[in-house]
XYZ file of C-alpha atoms in Angstrom:
676
model
C -94.101 14.136 -54.180
C -95.658 17.817 -53.704
C -97.763 17.613 -56.288
C -99.705 15.191 -54.657
C -99.714 13.035 -57.960
C -96.471 11.420 -57.454
C -95.114 8.803 -54.764
C -91.536 8.421 -54.330
C -89.802 5.241 -52.568
C -86.686 4.153 -51.788
C -86.222 0.446 -51.137
C -83.958 -2.242 -52.016
C -84.238 -3.829 -55.345
C -81.951 -7.160 -56.164
C -79.518 -6.464 -53.695
C -79.099 -2.770 -54.722
C -80.741 0.673 -53.414
C -83.220 2.187 -55.838
C -85.450 5.239 -55.845
C -88.939 4.184 -57.418
C -91.354 6.336 -58.657
C -95.100 5.772 -58.662
C -98.177 7.616 -60.025
C -101.415 8.417 -58.358
C -102.655 5.137 -59.351
C -100.132 2.780 -57.860
C -98.288 2.135 -61.144
C -94.463 2.103 -61.480
C -93.295 4.714 -63.562
C -89.519 4.671 -63.056
C -86.736 3.171 -61.019
C -83.284 4.205 -60.490
C -80.569 2.640 -58.984
C -78.093 4.063 -56.459
C -74.842 2.637 -57.094
C -71.948 2.826 -54.693
C -73.700 3.558 -51.450
C -75.248 1.120 -48.732
C -77.889 3.163 -47.654
C -80.176 6.242 -48.087
C -81.439 7.832 -44.576
C -83.515 10.647 -46.672
C -83.561 11.932 -50.212
C -85.724 14.649 -52.122
C -86.364 14.424 -55.811
C -84.440 17.883 -57.281
C -85.186 17.196 -61.259
C -85.342 14.403 -63.900
C -83.259 11.394 -62.344
C -81.750 14.024 -60.072
C -82.048 13.689 -55.901
C -80.833 15.125 -52.902
C -79.353 12.374 -50.637
C -78.293 11.724 -47.128
C -76.592 8.474 -47.986
C -74.022 6.173 -46.010
C -71.197 4.145 -47.325
C -68.991 2.288 -45.000
C -70.734 3.600 -41.596
C -70.515 7.335 -42.729
C -73.409 9.810 -43.383
C -72.976 12.323 -46.144
C -74.875 14.682 -47.985
C -74.791 14.434 -51.854
C -76.976 14.909 -54.697
C -76.719 12.231 -57.595
C -77.816 12.775 -61.211
C -78.495 9.282 -62.646
C -78.117 10.875 -66.040
C -74.796 10.940 -66.072
C -74.110 8.178 -62.720
C -72.091 11.443 -60.995
C -72.007 12.469 -57.193
C -71.988 15.892 -55.967
C -70.572 15.853 -52.593
C -72.113 18.645 -49.959
C -70.334 17.414 -46.776
C -67.393 14.430 -46.630
C -66.175 14.166 -43.173
C -66.445 11.581 -40.061
C -69.625 13.159 -38.812
C -73.048 11.901 -39.821
C -75.372 14.323 -41.460
C -79.228 13.750 -42.392
C -82.116 15.333 -43.445
C -81.225 17.669 -46.490
C -83.381 19.966 -47.690
C -82.943 22.754 -50.136
C -84.675 26.102 -48.426
C -84.306 30.074 -49.413
C -84.522 31.771 -52.478
C -80.505 31.111 -52.605
C -81.382 27.306 -52.096
C -79.235 27.212 -49.448
C -78.531 23.494 -48.486
C -79.937 22.719 -44.644
C -79.093 19.338 -42.800
C -79.386 17.781 -39.524
C -76.046 16.877 -37.772
C -74.024 16.666 -34.721
C -70.631 18.967 -34.779
C -67.653 19.333 -32.329
C -67.034 22.965 -31.357
C -64.781 23.956 -33.882
C -67.784 24.469 -36.232
C -69.476 26.856 -33.488
C -66.996 29.431 -34.439
C -69.629 31.970 -36.048
C -72.799 33.492 -34.115
C -75.798 31.133 -33.915
C -79.458 31.001 -32.748
C -80.778 29.169 -29.793
C -77.254 28.234 -28.584
C -77.018 26.701 -25.195
C -74.533 27.701 -22.047
C -72.485 25.848 -20.019
C -70.504 23.485 -23.413
C -67.921 20.749 -22.457
C -64.811 21.526 -24.660
C -65.165 18.449 -26.753
C -69.103 18.269 -26.835
C -71.126 17.549 -29.907
C -73.967 19.893 -30.926
C -77.426 18.683 -32.512
C -79.051 20.646 -34.489
C -79.597 22.585 -38.027
C -76.508 23.193 -40.082
C -75.915 24.501 -43.458
C -73.088 25.476 -45.631
C -71.032 28.763 -46.546
C -67.827 28.012 -48.572
C -68.370 24.511 -48.429
C -67.757 24.779 -44.449
C -70.800 23.604 -42.362
C -72.449 26.714 -40.283
C -74.798 25.650 -37.444
C -78.184 27.854 -37.587
C -79.969 26.464 -34.604
C -78.169 24.228 -32.039
C -78.362 23.266 -28.392
C -76.074 22.276 -25.377
C -78.646 20.044 -23.840
C -78.308 16.519 -25.063
C -82.563 15.743 -24.818
C -82.742 18.715 -27.288
C -83.181 17.238 -31.019
C -83.561 19.153 -34.005
C -85.279 16.964 -36.796
C -88.192 16.624 -39.723
C -86.860 19.240 -42.301
C -89.460 20.217 -44.489
C -88.830 22.872 -47.060
C -91.802 25.505 -47.659
C -92.456 28.528 -49.678
C -91.637 32.143 -49.269
C -88.135 30.978 -47.524
C -89.792 29.211 -44.837
C -88.720 25.716 -43.619
C -90.751 23.366 -41.205
C -89.067 21.476 -38.658
C -89.321 19.737 -35.278
C -87.614 20.388 -31.662
C -87.834 18.362 -28.399
C -87.124 21.621 -26.593
C -89.684 21.918 -24.779
C -89.530 18.199 -23.687
C -91.593 16.926 -26.364
C -91.313 16.915 -30.287
C -93.116 19.999 -31.137
C -93.180 21.454 -34.857
C -91.409 24.559 -35.601
C -91.709 27.095 -38.328
C -88.654 28.830 -39.389
C -88.179 31.671 -41.183
C -84.790 31.406 -43.280
C -84.395 35.125 -44.196
C -83.515 35.795 -40.080
C -83.696 32.085 -38.699
C -86.687 33.149 -36.367
C -88.784 30.390 -35.018
C -92.074 29.967 -33.994
C -93.137 27.018 -31.865
C -96.115 25.325 -33.024
C -97.979 22.160 -31.436
C -97.029 18.658 -30.576
C -95.786 16.841 -33.926
C -98.214 14.378 -35.838
C -97.392 13.101 -39.451
C -98.114 15.481 -42.456
C -97.576 15.580 -45.714
C -96.637 19.130 -47.434
C -97.992 19.855 -50.860
C -96.136 22.216 -52.505
C -98.042 22.973 -55.573
C -101.380 24.194 -53.675
C -99.419 25.301 -50.466
C -101.725 22.948 -48.427
C -100.806 20.622 -45.388
C -102.512 17.165 -45.982
C -102.981 15.093 -42.643
C -104.827 12.628 -41.202
C -107.711 12.184 -38.019
C -109.659 9.798 -36.413
C -113.263 9.956 -36.212
C -114.618 7.384 -33.950
C -114.199 4.155 -36.376
C -113.101 6.583 -39.467
C -109.838 7.591 -40.639
C -110.233 10.834 -42.696
C -107.880 12.618 -45.065
C -107.933 16.671 -44.306
C -106.367 19.623 -46.281
C -105.860 23.270 -44.766
C -103.593 25.942 -46.440
C -100.167 26.194 -44.880
C -101.484 29.710 -43.093
C -104.513 28.225 -41.493
C -102.769 25.120 -40.476
C -99.994 27.269 -38.860
C -102.233 29.466 -36.873
C -104.504 25.978 -35.694
C -101.335 24.705 -34.509
C -99.745 28.127 -32.786
C -99.787 27.548 -28.653
C -98.983 30.021 -25.924
C -95.841 30.554 -23.777
C -97.411 28.952 -21.079
C -98.104 25.807 -23.018
C -94.390 25.073 -24.460
C -92.930 22.900 -21.461
C -94.293 19.421 -20.848
C -94.936 18.236 -17.156
C -91.632 16.213 -16.708
C -89.360 19.154 -17.991
C -91.104 21.640 -15.740
C -90.123 19.211 -12.845
C -86.775 18.417 -14.361
C -86.295 22.274 -13.970
C -87.447 22.593 -10.706
C -84.835 19.887 -9.381
C -82.276 21.551 -11.103
C -83.390 24.572 -9.718
C -83.569 23.572 -6.341
C -80.115 21.853 -6.568
C -78.393 24.870 -7.617
C -79.854 26.882 -4.393
C -78.788 24.058 -2.451
C -75.226 24.397 -3.954
C -75.271 27.897 -3.289
C -76.088 28.002 0.387
C -73.559 25.466 0.856
C -70.817 27.279 -0.965
C -71.893 30.163 1.542
C -71.859 28.425 4.598
C -68.177 27.206 3.976
C -65.317 28.576 6.227
C -62.596 28.993 4.081
C -60.654 31.252 6.873
C -57.176 29.545 7.661
C -56.330 29.074 11.346
C -52.918 28.201 12.966
C -53.696 24.795 14.709
C -54.662 23.535 10.835
C -50.902 23.436 10.273
C -50.622 21.403 13.727
C -53.357 18.879 13.019
C -53.770 18.569 9.407
C -51.068 16.380 7.511
C -48.726 18.297 4.926
C -50.302 16.865 2.320
C -53.898 17.082 3.200
C -54.966 19.244 0.571
C -53.656 17.036 -2.210
C -55.052 14.281 -0.477
C -58.512 15.840 -0.650
C -58.195 16.676 -4.285
C -57.291 13.050 -5.014
C -60.354 12.006 -3.170
C -62.666 13.927 -5.108
C -60.997 13.216 -8.587
C -61.368 9.268 -7.705
C -65.309 10.101 -6.559
C -65.773 11.803 -10.331
C -64.768 8.422 -11.690
C -67.366 5.660 -12.381
C -67.855 3.144 -9.569
C -67.581 0.387 -12.209
C -64.125 0.989 -13.502
C -61.137 1.005 -11.551
C -57.700 -0.479 -12.220
C -58.582 -3.601 -9.537
C -61.220 -4.293 -11.769
C -59.149 -4.309 -15.101
C -57.898 -7.909 -15.918
C -54.545 -8.331 -17.879
C -54.616 -9.385 -21.586
C -53.942 -12.876 -21.875
C -52.935 -13.504 -25.495
C -54.626 -16.290 -26.852
C -55.048 -18.089 -30.030
C -57.957 -17.933 -32.489
C -58.605 -19.884 -35.846
C -59.148 -17.074 -38.096
C -59.754 -19.324 -41.813
C -58.876 -21.977 -43.556
C -59.161 -22.554 -47.254
C -58.360 -25.191 -49.686
C -58.205 -24.340 -53.642
C -56.318 -24.341 -56.910
C -53.616 -21.662 -56.934
C -50.333 -21.145 -58.646
C -49.142 -18.025 -57.309
C -45.856 -16.588 -56.280
C -45.097 -17.339 -52.568
C -41.778 -15.294 -52.706
C -40.784 -12.612 -55.136
C -39.935 -13.478 -58.966
C -36.437 -13.732 -59.259
C -34.908 -17.360 -59.351
C -31.061 -17.756 -59.483
C -29.806 -17.946 -63.111
C -27.275 -20.745 -62.438
C -29.036 -22.790 -60.099
C -31.988 -22.721 -62.904
C -29.336 -23.108 -65.355
C -30.977 -19.862 -67.417
C -34.817 -21.291 -67.569
C -37.353 -19.204 -65.301
C -39.354 -21.499 -64.016
C -43.236 -20.780 -63.926
C -45.208 -21.634 -60.812
C -47.168 -24.475 -61.806
C -50.895 -25.451 -60.672
C -51.616 -27.212 -57.582
C -53.899 -27.958 -54.677
C -53.180 -25.427 -51.633
C -54.161 -25.957 -48.006
C -54.200 -22.395 -46.258
C -54.619 -21.504 -42.706
C -54.328 -18.794 -40.503
C -54.645 -18.011 -36.354
C -55.153 -14.515 -34.725
C -55.478 -13.197 -30.839
C -58.793 -11.860 -29.512
C -57.614 -7.911 -30.416
C -56.031 -9.204 -34.259
C -52.542 -7.840 -33.185
C -50.812 -11.186 -34.471
C -51.290 -13.110 -36.919
C -50.021 -16.323 -37.930
C -50.431 -18.010 -41.465
C -49.629 -21.763 -42.394
C -49.980 -23.173 -46.085
C -48.576 -25.881 -48.143
C -49.292 -26.544 -51.915
C -48.682 -29.593 -54.005
C -48.178 -28.791 -57.702
C -50.521 -31.339 -59.872
C -48.182 -32.268 -62.787
C -44.260 -32.641 -61.066
C -42.677 -33.803 -57.997
C -41.886 -31.144 -55.580
C -43.869 -29.159 -52.867
C -44.150 -25.319 -51.099
C -44.278 -24.623 -47.690
C -44.726 -21.376 -45.989
C -45.038 -20.099 -42.229
C -45.169 -16.488 -41.403
C -46.006 -13.962 -38.872
C -47.291 -10.410 -38.505
C -47.568 -8.080 -36.237
C -50.045 -5.245 -36.455
C -50.110 -4.189 -32.700
C -48.705 -0.489 -33.900
C -48.435 1.785 -36.733
C -45.842 0.014 -37.749
C -46.458 -3.486 -39.103
C -43.862 -5.951 -38.959
C -42.876 -10.034 -39.043
C -41.005 -12.414 -40.385
C -41.831 -16.007 -42.957
C -39.884 -18.800 -43.583
C -40.661 -20.543 -46.912
C -39.518 -23.811 -48.586
C -39.724 -24.882 -52.314
C -38.636 -28.079 -53.944
C -39.322 -28.381 -57.682
C -38.165 -30.456 -60.563
C -36.250 -29.051 -63.302
C -36.160 -30.149 -66.992
C -33.788 -28.312 -69.140
C -34.124 -28.154 -73.237
C -32.307 -31.265 -74.774
C -30.165 -28.499 -76.438
C -28.872 -27.103 -73.159
C -25.118 -27.241 -72.880
C -24.217 -26.028 -69.589
C -21.240 -28.449 -68.154
C -19.740 -28.680 -64.988
C -16.317 -27.655 -63.367
C -15.016 -30.820 -65.407
C -16.561 -30.071 -68.727
C -19.392 -32.710 -68.486
C -22.550 -32.103 -69.795
C -25.575 -31.486 -66.914
C -27.874 -34.334 -66.767
C -31.777 -33.484 -68.165
C -33.324 -34.068 -64.833
C -32.732 -32.035 -61.642
C -34.323 -30.905 -58.165
C -33.883 -27.202 -57.252
C -34.783 -26.978 -53.508
C -35.167 -23.097 -51.871
C -35.201 -22.141 -48.108
C -35.776 -18.375 -47.944
C -35.806 -16.499 -44.360
C -37.208 -13.145 -44.734
C -37.815 -10.184 -42.080
C -40.225 -7.264 -43.044
C -41.379 -4.070 -41.776
C -44.510 -1.606 -43.189
C -44.606 2.094 -42.464
C -47.926 3.510 -43.708
C -47.671 7.025 -44.575
C -51.184 7.581 -45.127
C -54.454 5.448 -45.279
C -53.467 4.331 -49.078
C -49.796 4.794 -49.534
C -46.825 3.256 -47.429
C -43.240 2.271 -47.000
C -41.806 -1.037 -46.974
C -38.666 -2.995 -46.284
C -37.376 -6.404 -46.648
C -34.158 -8.511 -45.577
C -34.093 -11.929 -46.713
C -31.673 -14.798 -46.882
C -32.254 -17.299 -49.869
C -30.781 -20.741 -50.228
C -30.829 -22.726 -53.487
C -29.223 -26.025 -54.250
C -30.345 -27.384 -57.158
C -29.224 -31.504 -57.267
C -29.056 -33.307 -60.079
C -30.845 -36.698 -60.135
C -28.807 -39.235 -61.490
C -29.742 -41.294 -64.744
C -27.152 -43.477 -65.486
C -24.118 -44.611 -63.567
C -22.179 -41.572 -65.068
C -24.368 -38.883 -63.469
C -23.827 -40.044 -59.769
C -20.776 -37.759 -59.694
C -22.301 -34.217 -60.055
C -22.025 -31.979 -57.465
C -24.915 -29.824 -56.799
C -25.051 -25.973 -57.621
C -25.603 -23.980 -54.720
C -25.911 -20.497 -54.075
C -26.300 -18.101 -50.927
C -27.734 -14.701 -51.152
C -28.636 -11.782 -48.899
C -31.523 -9.543 -50.885
C -32.669 -6.223 -49.585
C -35.907 -5.085 -50.813
C -37.300 -0.827 -50.534
C -40.279 -0.324 -51.842
C -43.107 2.473 -51.766
C -46.372 1.957 -52.466
C -49.263 4.272 -53.262
C -53.268 2.860 -54.014
C -55.637 5.327 -55.438
C -57.963 2.923 -57.020
C -61.582 3.010 -56.032
C -64.267 0.717 -57.115
C -66.829 0.741 -59.604
C -67.990 -2.580 -60.276
C -66.514 -5.893 -59.289
C -63.259 -6.280 -61.126
C -63.232 -2.807 -62.215
C -61.848 0.461 -60.955
C -61.409 4.254 -61.457
C -57.962 6.124 -59.930
C -54.587 4.963 -60.059
C -51.703 3.156 -58.488
C -48.369 2.956 -58.275
C -45.163 1.171 -56.715
C -41.556 1.265 -57.034
C -39.001 -1.449 -55.998
C -35.557 -1.773 -55.553
C -33.768 -4.938 -54.861
C -30.428 -5.332 -53.491
C -28.360 -8.729 -53.858
C -25.312 -9.572 -52.297
C -23.839 -13.128 -52.723
C -22.095 -15.492 -50.327
C -21.248 -18.561 -52.161
C -20.725 -18.920 -55.929
C -19.118 -15.208 -56.156
C -19.421 -12.435 -53.782
C -21.047 -10.298 -56.288
C -23.216 -7.174 -55.807
C -26.705 -6.670 -58.008
C -29.800 -4.468 -57.913
C -32.241 -4.059 -59.700
C -35.261 -1.463 -60.033
C -38.922 -1.870 -60.883
C -41.564 0.996 -61.704
C -45.141 0.098 -62.259
C -47.923 2.392 -62.807
C -51.640 1.396 -63.272
C -54.228 4.395 -64.298
C -57.802 3.312 -64.502
C -60.252 5.519 -66.499
C -64.168 5.275 -67.014
C -64.937 6.232 -70.673
C -68.539 5.783 -70.648
C -70.447 4.801 -68.012
C -68.285 1.535 -66.791
C -66.500 1.141 -69.782
C -63.262 1.660 -68.733
C -59.742 2.169 -70.032
C -56.887 0.390 -68.099
C -53.192 1.667 -69.292
C -49.943 0.350 -67.369
C -46.471 1.262 -67.419
C -43.494 -0.931 -66.631
C -40.198 0.014 -66.267
C -36.914 -1.927 -64.977
C -33.277 -1.652 -64.834
C -30.423 -3.728 -63.397
C -26.857 -3.161 -62.703
C -23.805 -3.672 -60.374
C -20.809 -6.622 -60.889
C -23.717 -8.686 -62.257
C -27.462 -8.399 -63.426
C -30.701 -9.372 -63.570
C -32.533 -11.014 -66.641
C -35.759 -9.873 -67.628
C -37.585 -12.290 -69.575
C -41.105 -10.870 -71.168
C -43.495 -13.061 -72.453
C -47.225 -14.450 -71.435
C -49.452 -13.567 -68.441
C -49.976 -13.530 -64.443
C -50.546 -16.816 -63.176
C -50.876 -18.629 -66.786
C -51.781 -22.186 -66.373
C -50.218 -23.345 -69.785
C -46.857 -21.028 -70.046
C -45.601 -21.149 -73.839
C -41.733 -21.046 -74.279
C -39.572 -19.995 -77.098
C -37.222 -23.300 -77.005
C -35.009 -21.707 -79.616
C -33.217 -19.325 -77.179
C -30.880 -20.509 -75.128
C -28.972 -18.055 -72.760
C -25.339 -19.347 -72.091
C -23.579 -20.606 -68.728
C -21.102 -17.421 -69.032
C -23.486 -14.451 -69.349
C -23.194 -12.187 -66.365
C -26.667 -12.700 -64.888
C -27.421 -13.662 -61.055
C -31.198 -13.699 -61.333
C -33.595 -13.655 -63.661
C -37.637 -12.730 -63.557
C -40.292 -12.885 -65.969
C -42.096 -9.499 -67.011
C -45.976 -9.759 -67.682
C -48.571 -8.956 -69.311
C -46.835 -9.027 -72.693
C -49.133 -10.957 -74.822
C -49.029 -12.428 -78.232
C -45.570 -13.614 -77.882
C -43.818 -16.771 -75.920
C -41.677 -16.325 -73.084
C -37.978 -15.704 -74.247
C -39.059 -13.176 -76.791
C -37.833 -10.265 -75.298
C -35.105 -10.186 -72.817
C -32.185 -7.529 -71.159
C -31.252 -6.635 -68.069
C -33.497 -3.225 -68.929
C -36.913 -3.313 -70.349
C -39.971 -0.902 -70.584
C -43.417 -2.203 -71.386
C -46.958 -0.177 -72.139
C -50.279 -2.297 -71.783
C -53.428 -0.772 -73.016
C -56.589 -2.671 -72.184
C -60.366 -1.613 -72.624
C -63.134 -3.289 -70.501
C -66.651 -3.618 -71.681
C -69.002 -4.715 -68.959
C -70.983 -6.737 -70.696
C -74.416 -6.991 -68.634
C -73.612 -3.855 -66.693
C -73.262 -1.580 -69.682
C -74.087 -2.691 -72.967
C -76.836 -4.963 -72.174
C -79.175 -3.716 -69.205
C -80.067 -7.131 -68.437
C -79.210 -8.950 -64.701
C -78.987 -12.524 -64.508
C -79.319 -14.838 -61.547
C -75.496 -16.303 -62.232
C -72.842 -14.124 -61.329
C -70.747 -15.715 -63.531
C -72.502 -14.312 -66.385
C -73.402 -10.617 -64.878
C -68.948 -10.546 -64.068
C -68.409 -11.088 -67.566
C -66.330 -8.399 -69.476
C -64.927 -8.198 -72.490
C -62.165 -6.343 -73.578
C -59.637 -5.708 -76.579
C -55.827 -4.655 -75.606
C -52.446 -4.052 -76.968
C -49.120 -4.395 -75.841
C -45.815 -2.546 -76.876
C -42.451 -3.558 -75.023
C -38.835 -3.487 -75.759
C -35.750 -5.101 -73.656
C -32.060 -4.769 -73.868
C -28.448 -6.610 -72.546
C -27.295 -3.208 -71.841
C -23.563 -4.329 -71.286
C -23.842 -6.332 -74.632
C -23.761 -3.808 -77.598
C -25.513 -5.606 -80.600
C -27.647 -3.915 -82.858
C -30.256 -6.426 -82.760
C -31.256 -6.285 -79.092
C -33.208 -3.812 -78.178
C -35.917 -3.948 -80.803
C -39.923 -3.022 -80.032
C -42.381 -5.635 -80.593
C -46.060 -4.987 -80.591
C -49.356 -6.929 -80.552
C -53.269 -6.825 -80.720
C -55.611 -8.833 -78.935
C -58.832 -9.732 -77.397
C -59.987 -10.685 -74.177
C -62.454 -12.352 -71.783
C -62.711 -12.146 -68.044
C -65.201 -13.418 -64.824
C -65.695 -15.017 -61.815
C -66.409 -18.470 -61.203
C -67.093 -19.810 -57.631
C -64.371 -17.447 -56.223
C -62.032 -18.122 -59.012
C -60.738 -15.621 -61.558
C -60.705 -16.606 -64.847
C -59.214 -14.707 -67.796
C -58.908 -16.231 -71.423
C -56.587 -13.992 -73.987
C -56.262 -14.166 -77.551
C -53.184 -11.926 -79.065
C -51.870 -11.493 -82.260
C -47.835 -10.647 -82.556
C -47.473 -7.646 -84.610
C -50.252 -7.969 -87.742
C -53.677 -10.135 -87.870
C -51.702 -12.047 -90.612
C -49.740 -13.911 -87.965
C -50.920 -17.097 -86.170
C -52.514 -16.219 -82.513
C -51.489 -16.623 -79.156
C -54.087 -18.313 -76.530
C -53.605 -17.879 -72.811
C -55.695 -19.246 -69.694
C -55.020 -17.644 -66.539
C -56.073 -17.643 -62.850
C -55.796 -13.742 -62.143
C -58.208 -10.758 -63.927
């Protein structure tokens, strides 16, 4: 630091970028961890725990200030151009930085601007900001001219370096009029702001000495004359350019452009066009040409292969009401193997997966193709699922002859899907899916009287339109800030049991708000409505990816209810599945997450399982109603309170919830799930 009593060093610390401050005895005084950046190219301390940074993330370097007291960034530049070496200079504390930008930033008058700019060329030099827009201070059109190493001085001055004269030299800039004074060759130095001195080292024999000079004397000793500004190689280079310009001028004057009558006799009509085409071809690089371009041959390569435990949905949540006899079958935990193939340019993606549940008979299999060659992504998939159904003993569903269905059955599903996704922006897209779903419920023979039950078959065409907006930005592992919205419209058309038309619509909104440091409040709103000839049964209760789902077996759905499909609405903790249901619903979730070792306890252990542990408190409020059934007890509101803990172990998300239904006097309900 400029007072000569402190040393600031930016370096990695336990995998994170930190700025450490040492005293003159080499003792560590303070360390500030810079959150959310991949690296730092330059920095300058401004105040207590506040820094001016040239930081980069995802390959993009920008100028920002970072206040570690509030963990807050203030961006000066935010675009695709790399910016570095920021300093505050001048009485108005203008920010200066080194950058390389295109012509659109050169609209205003600048100094040292060169000639012969190409239309899309980039100009490197020193820039400042006016009205939050980059404004060039000193730039040049010659590629070898580079400006660098900005150092703020007293009296509205800045030291920099330039290679304008063939080698790196010091330059003294007056920020009041941007006049530049060229000094001698650059060598490492340190400016001491408190004493307005330049500190540098010099060698004398076998010894190295540290020397201090006042800024004025150092500038005077390093001043150079006009004849000493150019390097020998630059002088020779300029001579070659001058000779080439003279030769081109002589050839141009000696060229005979007079048109003669015999030119039309001895030359073809397309002679001038042929000459121009040859000139254009001669300007192309010799290593490029159509004959040298080989056609792209599609070859698939193995992209990944995984084997793990899973209980995800592989198609949409909807299950046919009649085929599943009014029970929503939650996906069971099982082992899944999944592999993928892609081509060299990653335009074509193939995915194949097979899952075998651990508890019951059945299996899942799907194959998917996705094309990402153009802006619009599209693809198709095939899904096959077989699972065992075990309706409750009190189930009274019967066949067309009035015989009660057996207690064991298998449901087989074939789902063919075509999908298209159109991006509106980086974080927003529209999607459409057209699926043909075939379901068949086969009743297993339990005795000689159960052989005559015909299977329940259904065929549906399902059209899904969706809008997705994702403005979430990560802060810590498993925590975000921002919001996310999703709107889904599903259209069902039946072709077997009844030619019914059904529509369902759902809306989901997530809002993540950091309250203090990384303590985050997460609010979710869910709403849905279905209608048409038949309805969708929205069943509330439980969590996503629940390992041990719990169902209220006292609730039985009749066979003659006007439902075509059923789905589960989560999270609704504190209550069993079937606690609330209907063809319309509304649900609010409020969760507050406390990162234990990132906010409450400033300790970092070598175990990610411990470091990523987050505690939480939540409340869920929901209601559902059968709009078609006018009964006053339906449509009631239920509320729950609870505590949660979540983390990751060996790549698996783990979550534990404890919820009280309505009041703490009632028995709590436990949930263990494989999703955060």
